[in-house]
């Protein structure tokens, strides 16, 4: 299974947004030596937006192309459909609920069989979660101090499409997320333009 191993903070500075969610990720971004001096072409801007999608969701190029082809067939705007589909990935919801402190940790928790979906252990990070399904930490792992700290201290106020259940260390997908509710700084249209060439 391919995983993204690029330096997280360096990637955040290059893209200009905090894609990894770490509070110190953009600390060095204000440095004068790191300021861009060259003008970025239209293609360059589209490429950066596409790379942001990959970085936010921790996916590879082949996976993103597959999600884009699915978004083309969906109703409504292609860019919005793409982001909404990616938001419903199991590893992403584990991160959004606060069970994990980063998307990389969320992916690892799922692949190491620490997460259940409707009570059944699932080890596929890209699993699509449907409305009404419950994502939770495996009962055996709920006493782990690190997992407790993550869940109780991170993301105490979840997004409108999620409902946290602190007693069961998990939460439920209440409805399909709308693009304006998803906390990612991406220009969807530029991603569509990039793949439409």
PDB file of N, CA and C in Angstrom, residues 99-147:
ATOM      1  N   UNK A  99     -10.566  11.262  16.650  1.00  0.00           N
ATOM      2  CA  UNK A  99     -10.004   9.991  17.131  1.00  0.00           C
ATOM      3  C   UNK A  99      -8.499   9.977  16.857  1.00  0.00           C
ATOM      4  N   UNK A 100      -8.093  10.645  15.773  1.00  0.00           N
ATOM      5  CA  UNK A 100      -6.675  10.760  15.416  1.00  0.00           C
ATOM      6  C   UNK A 100      -6.299  12.234  15.311  1.00  0.00           C
ATOM      7  N   UNK A 101      -5.025  12.542  15.555  1.00  0.00           N
ATOM      8  CA  UNK A 101      -4.574  13.936  15.535  1.00  0.00           C
ATOM      9  C   UNK A 101      -4.173  14.411  14.141  1.00  0.00           C
ATOM     10  N   UNK A 102      -4.035  13.484  13.178  1.00  0.00           N
ATOM     11  CA  UNK A 102      -3.687  13.859  11.810  1.00  0.00           C
ATOM     12  C   UNK A 102      -4.268  12.829  10.853  1.00  0.00           C
ATOM     13  N   UNK A 103      -4.279  13.170   9.572  1.00  0.00           N
ATOM     14  CA  UNK A 103      -4.820  12.231   8.573  1.00  0.00           C
ATOM     15  C   UNK A 103      -3.920  11.000   8.456  1.00  0.00           C
ATOM     16  N   UNK A 104      -2.614  11.200   8.670  1.00  0.00           N
ATOM     17  CA  UNK A 104      -1.685  10.060   8.613  1.00  0.00           C
ATOM     18  C   UNK A 104      -1.937   9.097   9.765  1.00  0.00           C
ATOM     19  N   UNK A 105      -2.161   9.650  10.953  1.00  0.00           N
ATOM     20  CA  UNK A 105      -2.459   8.804  12.116  1.00  0.00           C
ATOM     21  C   UNK A 105      -3.782   8.073  11.911  1.00  0.00           C
ATOM     22  N   UNK A 106      -4.762   8.769  11.336  1.00  0.00           N
ATOM     23  CA  UNK A 106      -6.078   8.163  11.078  1.00  0.00           C
ATOM     24  C   UNK A 106      -5.953   6.982  10.123  1.00  0.00           C
ATOM     25  N   UNK A 107      -5.156   7.167   9.081  1.00  0.00           N
ATOM     26  CA  UNK A 107      -4.943   6.104   8.094  1.00  0.00           C
ATOM     27  C   UNK A 107      -4.298   4.883   8.758  1.00  0.00           C
ATOM     28  N   UNK A 108      -3.323   5.154   9.639  1.00  0.00           N
ATOM     29  CA  UNK A 108      -2.633   4.067  10.326  1.00  0.00           C
ATOM     30  C   UNK A 108      -3.571   3.330  11.288  1.00  0.00           C
ATOM     31  N   UNK A 109      -4.409   4.089  12.013  1.00  0.00           N
ATOM     32  CA  UNK A 109      -5.370   3.460  12.925  1.00  0.00           C
ATOM     33  C   UNK A 109      -6.306   2.510  12.185  1.00  0.00           C
ATOM     34  N   UNK A 110      -6.764   2.951  11.020  1.00  0.00           N
ATOM     35  CA  UNK A 110      -7.686   2.108  10.233  1.00  0.00           C
ATOM     36  C   UNK A 110      -6.961   0.864   9.720  1.00  0.00           C
ATOM     37  N   UNK A 111      -5.786   1.048   9.116  1.00  0.00           N
ATOM     38  CA  UNK A 111      -5.076  -0.094   8.531  1.00  0.00           C
ATOM     39  C   UNK A 111      -4.554  -1.074   9.587  1.00  0.00           C
ATOM     40  N   UNK A 112      -4.367  -0.604  10.844  1.00  0.00           N
ATOM     41  CA  UNK A 112      -3.932  -1.489  11.926  1.00  0.00           C
ATOM     42  C   UNK A 112      -5.102  -2.061  12.729  1.00  0.00           C
ATOM     43  N   UNK A 113      -6.321  -1.898  12.179  1.00  0.00           N
ATOM     44  CA  UNK A 113      -7.524  -2.535  12.717  1.00  0.00           C
ATOM     45  C   UNK A 113      -7.929  -2.029  14.109  1.00  0.00           C
ATOM     46  N   UNK A 114      -7.806  -0.715  14.328  1.00  0.00           N
ATOM     47  CA  UNK A 114      -8.237  -0.123  15.590  1.00  0.00           C
ATOM     48  C   UNK A 114      -9.624   0.519  15.475  1.00  0.00           C
ATOM     49  N   UNK A 115     -10.165   0.584  14.257  1.00  0.00           N
ATOM     50  CA  UNK A 115     -11.428   1.309  14.014  1.00  0.00           C
ATOM     51  C   UNK A 115     -12.540   0.352  13.592  1.00  0.00           C
ATOM     52  N   UNK A 116     -13.746   0.640  14.104  1.00  0.00           N
ATOM     53  CA  UNK A 116     -14.909  -0.155  13.689  1.00  0.00           C
ATOM     54  C   UNK A 116     -15.900   0.729  12.937  1.00  0.00           C
ATOM     55  N   UNK A 117     -16.607   0.122  12.011  1.00  0.00           N
ATOM     56  CA  UNK A 117     -17.662   0.799  11.258  1.00  0.00           C
ATOM     57  C   UNK A 117     -18.932  -0.004  11.474  1.00  0.00           C
ATOM     58  N   UNK A 118     -19.896   0.589  12.162  1.00  0.00           N
ATOM     59  CA  UNK A 118     -21.123  -0.113  12.565  1.00  0.00           C
ATOM     60  C   UNK A 118     -20.815  -1.388  13.355  1.00  0.00           C
ATOM     61  N   UNK A 119     -19.790  -1.303  14.223  1.00  0.00           N
ATOM     62  CA  UNK A 119     -19.446  -2.431  15.104  1.00  0.00           C
ATOM     63  C   UNK A 119     -18.523  -3.461  14.503  1.00  0.00           C
ATOM     64  N   UNK A 120     -18.225  -3.349  13.204  1.00  0.00           N
ATOM     65  CA  UNK A 120     -17.342  -4.329  12.536  1.00  0.00           C
ATOM     66  C   UNK A 120     -15.983  -3.694  12.259  1.00  0.00           C
ATOM     67  N   UNK A 121     -14.916  -4.432  12.531  1.00  0.00           N
ATOM     68  CA  UNK A 121     -13.562  -3.912  12.291  1.00  0.00           C
ATOM     69  C   UNK A 121     -13.335  -3.762  10.792  1.00  0.00           C
ATOM     70  N   UNK A 122     -12.833  -2.592  10.407  1.00  0.00           N
ATOM     71  CA  UNK A 122     -12.548  -2.298   8.999  1.00  0.00           C
ATOM     72  C   UNK A 122     -11.090  -1.867   8.896  1.00  0.00           C
ATOM     73  N   UNK A 123     -10.362  -2.370   7.889  1.00  0.00           N
ATOM     74  CA  UNK A 123      -8.952  -1.981   7.749  1.00  0.00           C
ATOM     75  C   UNK A 123      -8.642  -1.363   6.383  1.00  0.00           C
ATOM     76  N   UNK A 124      -9.672  -0.769   5.753  1.00  0.00           N
ATOM     77  CA  UNK A 124      -9.490  -0.121   4.453  1.00  0.00           C
ATOM     78  C   UNK A 124      -9.711   1.384   4.637  1.00  0.00           C
ATOM     79  N   UNK A 125      -8.631   2.198   4.628  1.00  0.00           N
ATOM     80  CA  UNK A 125      -8.773   3.640   4.859  1.00  0.00           C
ATOM     81  C   UNK A 125      -9.679   4.352   3.868  1.00  0.00           C
ATOM     82  N   UNK A 126      -9.747   3.847   2.628  1.00  0.00           N
ATOM     83  CA  UNK A 126     -10.545   4.514   1.595  1.00  0.00           C
ATOM     84  C   UNK A 126     -12.017   4.108   1.607  1.00  0.00           C
ATOM     85  N   UNK A 127     -12.403   3.264   2.558  1.00  0.00           N
ATOM     86  CA  UNK A 127     -13.802   2.824   2.661  1.00  0.00           C
ATOM     87  C   UNK A 127     -14.738   4.030   2.693  1.00  0.00           C
ATOM     88  N   UNK A 128     -15.759   4.023   1.838  1.00  0.00           N
ATOM     89  CA  UNK A 128     -16.731   5.124   1.818  1.00  0.00           C
ATOM     90  C   UNK A 128     -17.749   4.922   2.935  1.00  0.00           C
ATOM     91  N   UNK A 129     -17.900   5.928   3.784  1.00  0.00           N
ATOM     92  CA  UNK A 129     -18.855   5.854   4.896  1.00  0.00           C
ATOM     93  C   UNK A 129     -20.182   6.437   4.426  1.00  0.00           C
ATOM     94  N   UNK A 130     -21.260   5.701   4.672  1.00  0.00           N
ATOM     95  CA  UNK A 130     -22.594   6.156   4.256  1.00  0.00           C
ATOM     96  C   UNK A 130     -23.282   6.898   5.396  1.00  0.00           C
ATOM     97  N   UNK A 131     -24.272   7.699   5.031  1.00  0.00           N
ATOM     98  CA  UNK A 131     -25.036   8.463   6.030  1.00  0.00           C
ATOM     99  C   UNK A 131     -25.686   7.497   7.026  1.00  0.00           C
ATOM    100  N   UNK A 132     -25.512   7.794   8.313  1.00  0.00           N
ATOM    101  CA  UNK A 132     -26.092   6.947   9.363  1.00  0.00           C
ATOM    102  C   UNK A 132     -25.127   5.933   9.936  1.00  0.00           C
ATOM    103  N   UNK A 133     -24.003   5.705   9.267  1.00  0.00           N
ATOM    104  CA  UNK A 133     -23.041   4.727   9.764  1.00  0.00           C
ATOM    105  C   UNK A 133     -22.242   5.306  10.935  1.00  0.00           C
ATOM    106  N   UNK A 134     -21.872   4.433  11.873  1.00  0.00           N
ATOM    107  CA  UNK A 134     -21.153   4.837  13.090  1.00  0.00           C
ATOM    108  C   UNK A 134     -19.691   4.413  13.008  1.00  0.00           C
ATOM    109  N   UNK A 135     -18.802   5.381  13.193  1.00  0.00           N
ATOM    110  CA  UNK A 135     -17.355   5.149  13.214  1.00  0.00           C
ATOM    111  C   UNK A 135     -16.910   5.230  14.667  1.00  0.00           C
ATOM    112  N   UNK A 136     -16.158   4.234  15.146  1.00  0.00           N
ATOM    113  CA  UNK A 136     -15.722   4.258  16.550  1.00  0.00           C
ATOM    114  C   UNK A 136     -14.384   3.564  16.726  1.00  0.00           C
ATOM    115  N   UNK A 137     -13.736   3.877  17.837  1.00  0.00           N
ATOM    116  CA  UNK A 137     -12.497   3.217  18.213  1.00  0.00           C
ATOM    117  C   UNK A 137     -12.863   1.853  18.783  1.00  0.00           C
ATOM    118  N   UNK A 138     -12.063   0.837  18.463  1.00  0.00           N
ATOM    119  CA  UNK A 138     -12.317  -0.512  18.960  1.00  0.00           C
ATOM    120  C   UNK A 138     -12.353  -0.507  20.489  1.00  0.00           C
ATOM    121  N   UNK A 139     -13.273  -1.248  21.076  1.00  0.00           N
ATOM    122  CA  UNK A 139     -13.483  -1.229  22.533  1.00  0.00           C
ATOM    123  C   UNK A 139     -12.207  -1.531  23.311  1.00  0.00           C
ATOM    124  N   UNK A 140     -11.415  -2.442  22.818  1.00  0.00           N
ATOM    125  CA  UNK A 140     -10.177  -2.855  23.487  1.00  0.00           C
ATOM    126  C   UNK A 140      -9.172  -1.700  23.599  1.00  0.00           C
ATOM    127  N   UNK A 141      -9.236  -0.737  22.630  1.00  0.00           N
ATOM    128  CA  UNK A 141      -8.264   0.365  22.587  1.00  0.00           C
ATOM    129  C   UNK A 141      -8.719   1.628  23.311  1.00  0.00           C
ATOM    130  N   UNK A 142      -9.916   1.638  23.868  1.00  0.00           N
ATOM    131  CA  UNK A 142     -10.454   2.863  24.469  1.00  0.00           C
ATOM    132  C   UNK A 142      -9.762   3.274  25.771  1.00  0.00           C
ATOM    133  N   UNK A 143      -9.019   2.335  26.377  1.00  0.00           N
ATOM    134  CA  UNK A 143      -8.299   2.657  27.616  1.00  0.00           C
ATOM    135  C   UNK A 143      -6.901   3.210  27.328  1.00  0.00           C
ATOM    136  N   UNK A 144      -6.477   3.178  26.059  1.00  0.00           N
ATOM    137  CA  UNK A 144      -5.150   3.686  25.675  1.00  0.00           C
ATOM    138  C   UNK A 144      -5.073   5.197  25.927  1.00  0.00           C
ATOM    139  N   UNK A 145      -4.051   5.623  26.682  1.00  0.00           N
ATOM    140  CA  UNK A 145      -3.929   7.035  27.084  1.00  0.00           C
ATOM    141  C   UNK A 145      -3.796   7.975  25.892  1.00  0.00           C
ATOM    142  N   UNK A 146      -3.051   7.571  24.867  1.00  0.00           N
ATOM    143  CA  UNK A 146      -2.832   8.421  23.686  1.00  0.00           C
ATOM    144  C   UNK A 146      -4.136   8.629  22.915  1.00  0.00           C
ATOM    145  N   UNK A 147      -4.898   7.557  22.723  1.00  0.00           N
ATOM    146  CA  UNK A 147      -6.173   7.650  22.015  1.00  0.00           C
ATOM    147  C   UNK A 147      -7.179   8.487  22.809  1.00  0.00           C
TER     148      UNK A 147
END
